[in-house]
Amino acid sequence: MFKALNKSNTYVPDTISGKKLLSFSSKKLLNNEQINSDVLFNENKIYLLNIWASWCAPCRDEHNILMQLSDNPSIEIIGLNYRDNLINAKKFINKLGNPYSEILIDKDGTISIALGAYGIPVTYIIDKNQIILKQFVGALNDQSLKEIESLLK
């Protein structure tokens, strides 16, 4: 009974799974180089795209899950830093570790909104054909980790 009290009664419909990833261009956080998503998501592998910010408490909560996933060679983790102070974003990564193979900048939030994210964190699992397999709204947790690992099999 007490478990149910902690559950959110907010239903967030998944309207993006099964659709092709939107093509977008962004600068990289660590070297300011411009890159197109079609180039970045172009290898024959599964990707995890995580929208996060240094000021986001749930993003901090899910960071250990991302660090665990970063050890799995079957998935490539891409970060999209949302409306953040870039110095604080770099400090966040330096302090907690960097699970991302690349971190892109979404300075004004337009990329995230175009992807269907209206809050953060949001995480997408994307296949080798740039099709979104699954969307996770809110912080990743142990259950999310199990779901992601099952998609990798």
PDB file of C-alpha atoms in Angstrom:
ATOM      1  CA  MET A   1       0.000   0.000   0.000  1.00  0.00           C
ATOM      2  CA  PHE A   2       2.768   2.469   0.861  1.00  0.00           C
ATOM      3  CA  LYS A   3       4.493   1.776  -2.452  1.00  0.00           C
ATOM      4  CA  ALA A   4       1.419   3.010  -4.293  1.00  0.00           C
ATOM      5  CA  LEU A   5       1.573   6.318  -2.429  1.00  0.00           C
ATOM      6  CA  ASN A   6       4.969   7.041  -3.933  1.00  0.00           C
ATOM      7  CA  LYS A   7       3.922   6.315  -7.509  1.00  0.00           C
ATOM      8  CA  SER A   8       3.179   9.161  -9.855  1.00  0.00           C
ATOM      9  CA  ASN A   9      -0.351   9.293 -11.191  1.00  0.00           C
ATOM     10  CA  THR A  10       0.812  11.310 -14.174  1.00  0.00           C
ATOM     11  CA  TYR A  11       0.444   9.466 -17.458  1.00  0.00           C
ATOM     12  CA  VAL A  12       2.841  10.523 -20.186  1.00  0.00           C
ATOM     13  CA  PRO A  13       1.909   9.028 -23.559  1.00  0.00           C
ATOM     14  CA  ASP A  14       4.774   7.718 -25.655  1.00  0.00           C
ATOM     15  CA  THR A  15       4.036   9.301 -29.023  1.00  0.00           C
ATOM     16  CA  ILE A  16       7.547   9.055 -30.437  1.00  0.00           C
ATOM     17  CA  SER A  17       8.484   5.362 -30.264  1.00  0.00           C
ATOM     18  CA  GLY A  18       8.578   3.793 -33.717  1.00  0.00           C
ATOM     19  CA  LYS A  19       9.403   7.091 -35.421  1.00  0.00           C
ATOM     20  CA  LYS A  20      12.658   8.072 -37.093  1.00  0.00           C
ATOM     21  CA  LEU A  21      14.964  10.283 -35.060  1.00  0.00           C
ATOM     22  CA  LEU A  22      14.703  13.922 -36.066  1.00  0.00           C
ATOM     23  CA  SER A  23      17.782  15.191 -37.875  1.00  0.00           C
ATOM     24  CA  PHE A  24      19.434  18.075 -36.035  1.00  0.00           C
ATOM     25  CA  SER A  25      22.702  19.979 -35.802  1.00  0.00           C
ATOM     26  CA  SER A  26      24.464  20.968 -32.603  1.00  0.00           C
ATOM     27  CA  LYS A  27      27.806  21.898 -31.124  1.00  0.00           C
ATOM     28  CA  LYS A  28      29.704  19.478 -28.901  1.00  0.00           C
ATOM     29  CA  LEU A  29      30.116  20.497 -25.267  1.00  0.00           C
ATOM     30  CA  LEU A  30      33.730  19.474 -24.843  1.00  0.00           C
ATOM     31  CA  ASN A  31      35.262  20.902 -28.036  1.00  0.00           C
ATOM     32  CA  ASN A  32      32.603  23.231 -29.541  1.00  0.00           C
ATOM     33  CA  GLU A  33      32.748  21.340 -32.868  1.00  0.00           C
ATOM     34  CA  GLN A  34      29.537  21.409 -34.949  1.00  0.00           C
ATOM     35  CA  ILE A  35      28.037  17.985 -35.768  1.00  0.00           C
ATOM     36  CA  ASN A  36      24.908  16.679 -37.489  1.00  0.00           C
ATOM     37  CA  SER A  37      22.890  13.929 -35.836  1.00  0.00           C
ATOM     38  CA  ASP A  38      22.841  11.928 -39.092  1.00  0.00           C
ATOM     39  CA  VAL A  39      26.632  11.646 -38.837  1.00  0.00           C
ATOM     40  CA  LEU A  40      26.615  10.917 -35.105  1.00  0.00           C
ATOM     41  CA  PHE A  41      23.892   8.236 -35.172  1.00  0.00           C
ATOM     42  CA  ASN A  42      25.282   6.524 -38.259  1.00  0.00           C
ATOM     43  CA  GLU A  43      26.977   3.394 -36.942  1.00  0.00           C
ATOM     44  CA  ASN A  44      25.479  -0.062 -36.830  1.00  0.00           C
ATOM     45  CA  LYS A  45      24.645   0.005 -33.112  1.00  0.00           C
ATOM     46  CA  ILE A  46      22.034   0.879 -30.514  1.00  0.00           C
ATOM     47  CA  TYR A  47      22.140   4.406 -29.084  1.00  0.00           C
ATOM     48  CA  LEU A  48      20.852   5.960 -25.901  1.00  0.00           C
ATOM     49  CA  LEU A  49      20.129   9.695 -26.205  1.00  0.00           C
ATOM     50  CA  ASN A  50      19.840  11.303 -22.772  1.00  0.00           C
ATOM     51  CA  ILE A  51      18.581  14.873 -22.340  1.00  0.00           C
ATOM     52  CA  TRP A  52      19.995  16.330 -19.110  1.00  0.00           C
ATOM     53  CA  ALA A  53      21.240  19.447 -17.311  1.00  0.00           C
ATOM     54  CA  SER A  54      23.533  20.139 -14.372  1.00  0.00           C
ATOM     55  CA  TRP A  55      20.739  21.989 -12.515  1.00  0.00           C
ATOM     56  CA  CYS A  56      18.327  19.035 -12.812  1.00  0.00           C
ATOM     57  CA  ALA A  57      18.083  16.973  -9.579  1.00  0.00           C
ATOM     58  CA  PRO A  58      16.531  13.891 -11.291  1.00  0.00           C
ATOM     59  CA  CYS A  59      19.404  14.011 -13.819  1.00  0.00           C
ATOM     60  CA  ARG A  60      21.827  13.701 -10.918  1.00  0.00           C
ATOM     61  CA  ASP A  61      19.728  10.806  -9.537  1.00  0.00           C
ATOM     62  CA  GLU A  62      19.927   8.821 -12.785  1.00  0.00           C
ATOM     63  CA  HIS A  63      23.629   9.443 -13.418  1.00  0.00           C
ATOM     64  CA  ASN A  64      24.783   6.184 -11.781  1.00  0.00           C
ATOM     65  CA  ILE A  65      22.484   4.214 -14.122  1.00  0.00           C
ATOM     66  CA  LEU A  66      24.073   5.963 -17.109  1.00  0.00           C
ATOM     67  CA  MET A  67      27.537   5.202 -15.740  1.00  0.00           C
ATOM     68  CA  GLN A  68      26.576   1.506 -15.459  1.00  0.00           C
ATOM     69  CA  LEU A  69      25.255   1.494 -19.028  1.00  0.00           C
ATOM     70  CA  SER A  70      28.421   3.172 -20.315  1.00  0.00           C
ATOM     71  CA  ASP A  71      30.313  -0.038 -19.490  1.00  0.00           C
ATOM     72  CA  ASN A  72      28.137  -1.976 -21.958  1.00  0.00           C
ATOM     73  CA  PRO A  73      29.800  -2.116 -25.417  1.00  0.00           C
ATOM     74  CA  SER A  74      26.411  -2.864 -27.060  1.00  0.00           C
ATOM     75  CA  ILE A  75      25.153   0.687 -26.582  1.00  0.00           C
ATOM     76  CA  GLU A  76      26.531   4.146 -27.304  1.00  0.00           C
ATOM     77  CA  ILE A  77      25.376   6.917 -24.979  1.00  0.00           C
ATOM     78  CA  ILE A  78      24.916  10.434 -26.349  1.00  0.00           C
ATOM     79  CA  GLY A  79      24.105  13.339 -24.041  1.00  0.00           C
ATOM     80  CA  LEU A  80      22.069  16.382 -25.025  1.00  0.00           C
ATOM     81  CA  ASN A  81      22.731  19.157 -22.509  1.00  0.00           C
ATOM     82  CA  TYR A  82      19.527  21.171 -22.083  1.00  0.00           C
ATOM     83  CA  ARG A  83      19.462  24.950 -21.426  1.00  0.00           C
ATOM     84  CA  ASP A  84      22.461  24.817 -19.163  1.00  0.00           C
ATOM     85  CA  ASN A  85      25.404  26.933 -18.143  1.00  0.00           C
ATOM     86  CA  LEU A  86      28.203  25.200 -20.051  1.00  0.00           C
ATOM     87  CA  ILE A  87      30.749  25.671 -17.255  1.00  0.00           C
ATOM     88  CA  ASN A  88      28.361  24.013 -14.787  1.00  0.00           C
ATOM     89  CA  ALA A  89      27.680  21.202 -17.266  1.00  0.00           C
ATOM     90  CA  LYS A  90      31.408  20.481 -17.546  1.00  0.00           C
ATOM     91  CA  LYS A  91      31.795  20.591 -13.742  1.00  0.00           C
ATOM     92  CA  PHE A  92      28.892  18.122 -13.398  1.00  0.00           C
ATOM     93  CA  ILE A  93      30.607  15.671 -15.773  1.00  0.00           C
ATOM     94  CA  ASN A  94      34.026  16.134 -14.159  1.00  0.00           C
ATOM     95  CA  LYS A  95      32.609  15.507 -10.683  1.00  0.00           C
ATOM     96  CA  LEU A  96      30.210  12.596 -11.390  1.00  0.00           C
ATOM     97  CA  GLY A  97      31.934  10.968 -14.374  1.00  0.00           C
ATOM     98  CA  ASN A  98      31.228  11.037 -18.091  1.00  0.00           C
ATOM     99  CA  PRO A  99      29.028   8.205 -19.381  1.00  0.00           C
ATOM    100  CA  TYR A 100      28.630   9.889 -22.792  1.00  0.00           C
ATOM    101  CA  SER A 101      30.643   9.206 -25.927  1.00  0.00           C
ATOM    102  CA  GLU A 102      29.528  12.678 -27.093  1.00  0.00           C
ATOM    103  CA  ILE A 103      27.721  15.542 -25.382  1.00  0.00           C
ATOM    104  CA  LEU A 104      25.770  17.956 -27.559  1.00  0.00           C
ATOM    105  CA  ILE A 105      24.507  21.404 -26.575  1.00  0.00           C
ATOM    106  CA  ASP A 106      20.830  22.405 -26.703  1.00  0.00           C
ATOM    107  CA  LYS A 107      21.338  25.980 -25.488  1.00  0.00           C
ATOM    108  CA  ASP A 108      17.768  27.218 -26.051  1.00  0.00           C
ATOM    109  CA  GLY A 109      15.884  23.903 -25.762  1.00  0.00           C
ATOM    110  CA  THR A 110      14.604  23.825 -29.340  1.00  0.00           C
ATOM    111  CA  ILE A 111      16.189  20.456 -30.175  1.00  0.00           C
ATOM    112  CA  SER A 112      14.688  18.828 -27.081  1.00  0.00           C
ATOM    113  CA  ILE A 113      11.248  20.266 -27.791  1.00  0.00           C
ATOM    114  CA  ALA A 114      11.450  19.088 -31.419  1.00  0.00           C
ATOM    115  CA  LEU A 115      12.280  15.616 -30.067  1.00  0.00           C
ATOM    116  CA  GLY A 116       9.144  15.711 -27.905  1.00  0.00           C
ATOM    117  CA  ALA A 117      10.787  16.453 -24.553  1.00  0.00           C
ATOM    118  CA  TYR A 118       8.963  19.038 -22.462  1.00  0.00           C
ATOM    119  CA  GLY A 119      10.871  18.395 -19.252  1.00  0.00           C
ATOM    120  CA  ILE A 120      14.053  16.601 -18.299  1.00  0.00           C
ATOM    121  CA  PRO A 121      15.498  14.095 -17.992  1.00  0.00           C
ATOM    122  CA  VAL A 122      14.210  12.253 -21.040  1.00  0.00           C
ATOM    123  CA  THR A 123      15.976   9.281 -22.577  1.00  0.00           C
ATOM    124  CA  TYR A 124      15.488   7.653 -25.976  1.00  0.00           C
ATOM    125  CA  ILE A 125      16.710   4.264 -27.144  1.00  0.00           C
ATOM    126  CA  ILE A 126      17.476   4.460 -30.875  1.00  0.00           C
ATOM    127  CA  ASP A 127      18.240   1.562 -33.212  1.00  0.00           C
ATOM    128  CA  LYS A 128      20.832   1.303 -35.980  1.00  0.00           C
ATOM    129  CA  ASN A 129      18.305   2.718 -38.492  1.00  0.00           C
ATOM    130  CA  GLN A 130      17.700   5.811 -36.326  1.00  0.00           C
ATOM    131  CA  ILE A 131      14.260   4.536 -35.251  1.00  0.00           C
ATOM    132  CA  ILE A 132      13.277   5.408 -31.685  1.00  0.00           C
ATOM    133  CA  LEU A 133      12.565   2.123 -29.900  1.00  0.00           C
ATOM    134  CA  LYS A 134      11.638   3.481 -26.481  1.00  0.00           C
ATOM    135  CA  GLN A 135      11.218   6.753 -24.627  1.00  0.00           C
ATOM    136  CA  PHE A 136      11.790   7.117 -20.875  1.00  0.00           C
ATOM    137  CA  VAL A 137      10.358  10.268 -19.282  1.00  0.00           C
ATOM    138  CA  GLY A 138      11.917  11.119 -15.929  1.00  0.00           C
ATOM    139  CA  ALA A 139      14.979   9.727 -14.208  1.00  0.00           C
ATOM    140  CA  LEU A 140      16.197   6.291 -15.231  1.00  0.00           C
ATOM    141  CA  ASN A 141      15.996   3.746 -12.414  1.00  0.00           C
ATOM    142  CA  ASP A 142      16.629   0.033 -11.846  1.00  0.00           C
ATOM    143  CA  GLN A 143      13.452  -0.897 -13.766  1.00  0.00           C
ATOM    144  CA  SER A 144      14.488   1.312 -16.715  1.00  0.00           C
ATOM    145  CA  LEU A 145      17.928  -0.305 -16.643  1.00  0.00           C
ATOM    146  CA  LYS A 146      16.344  -3.772 -16.934  1.00  0.00           C
ATOM    147  CA  GLU A 147      14.176  -2.604 -19.853  1.00  0.00           C
ATOM    148  CA  ILE A 148      17.165  -1.094 -21.650  1.00  0.00           C
ATOM    149  CA  GLU A 149      19.278  -4.204 -21.101  1.00  0.00           C
ATOM    150  CA  SER A 150      16.452  -6.375 -22.502  1.00  0.00           C
ATOM    151  CA  LEU A 151      16.373  -4.209 -25.651  1.00  0.00           C
ATOM    152  CA  LEU A 152      20.092  -4.867 -26.140  1.00  0.00           C
ATOM    153  CA  LYS A 153      19.677  -8.647 -26.292  1.00  0.00           C
TER     154      LYS A 153
END
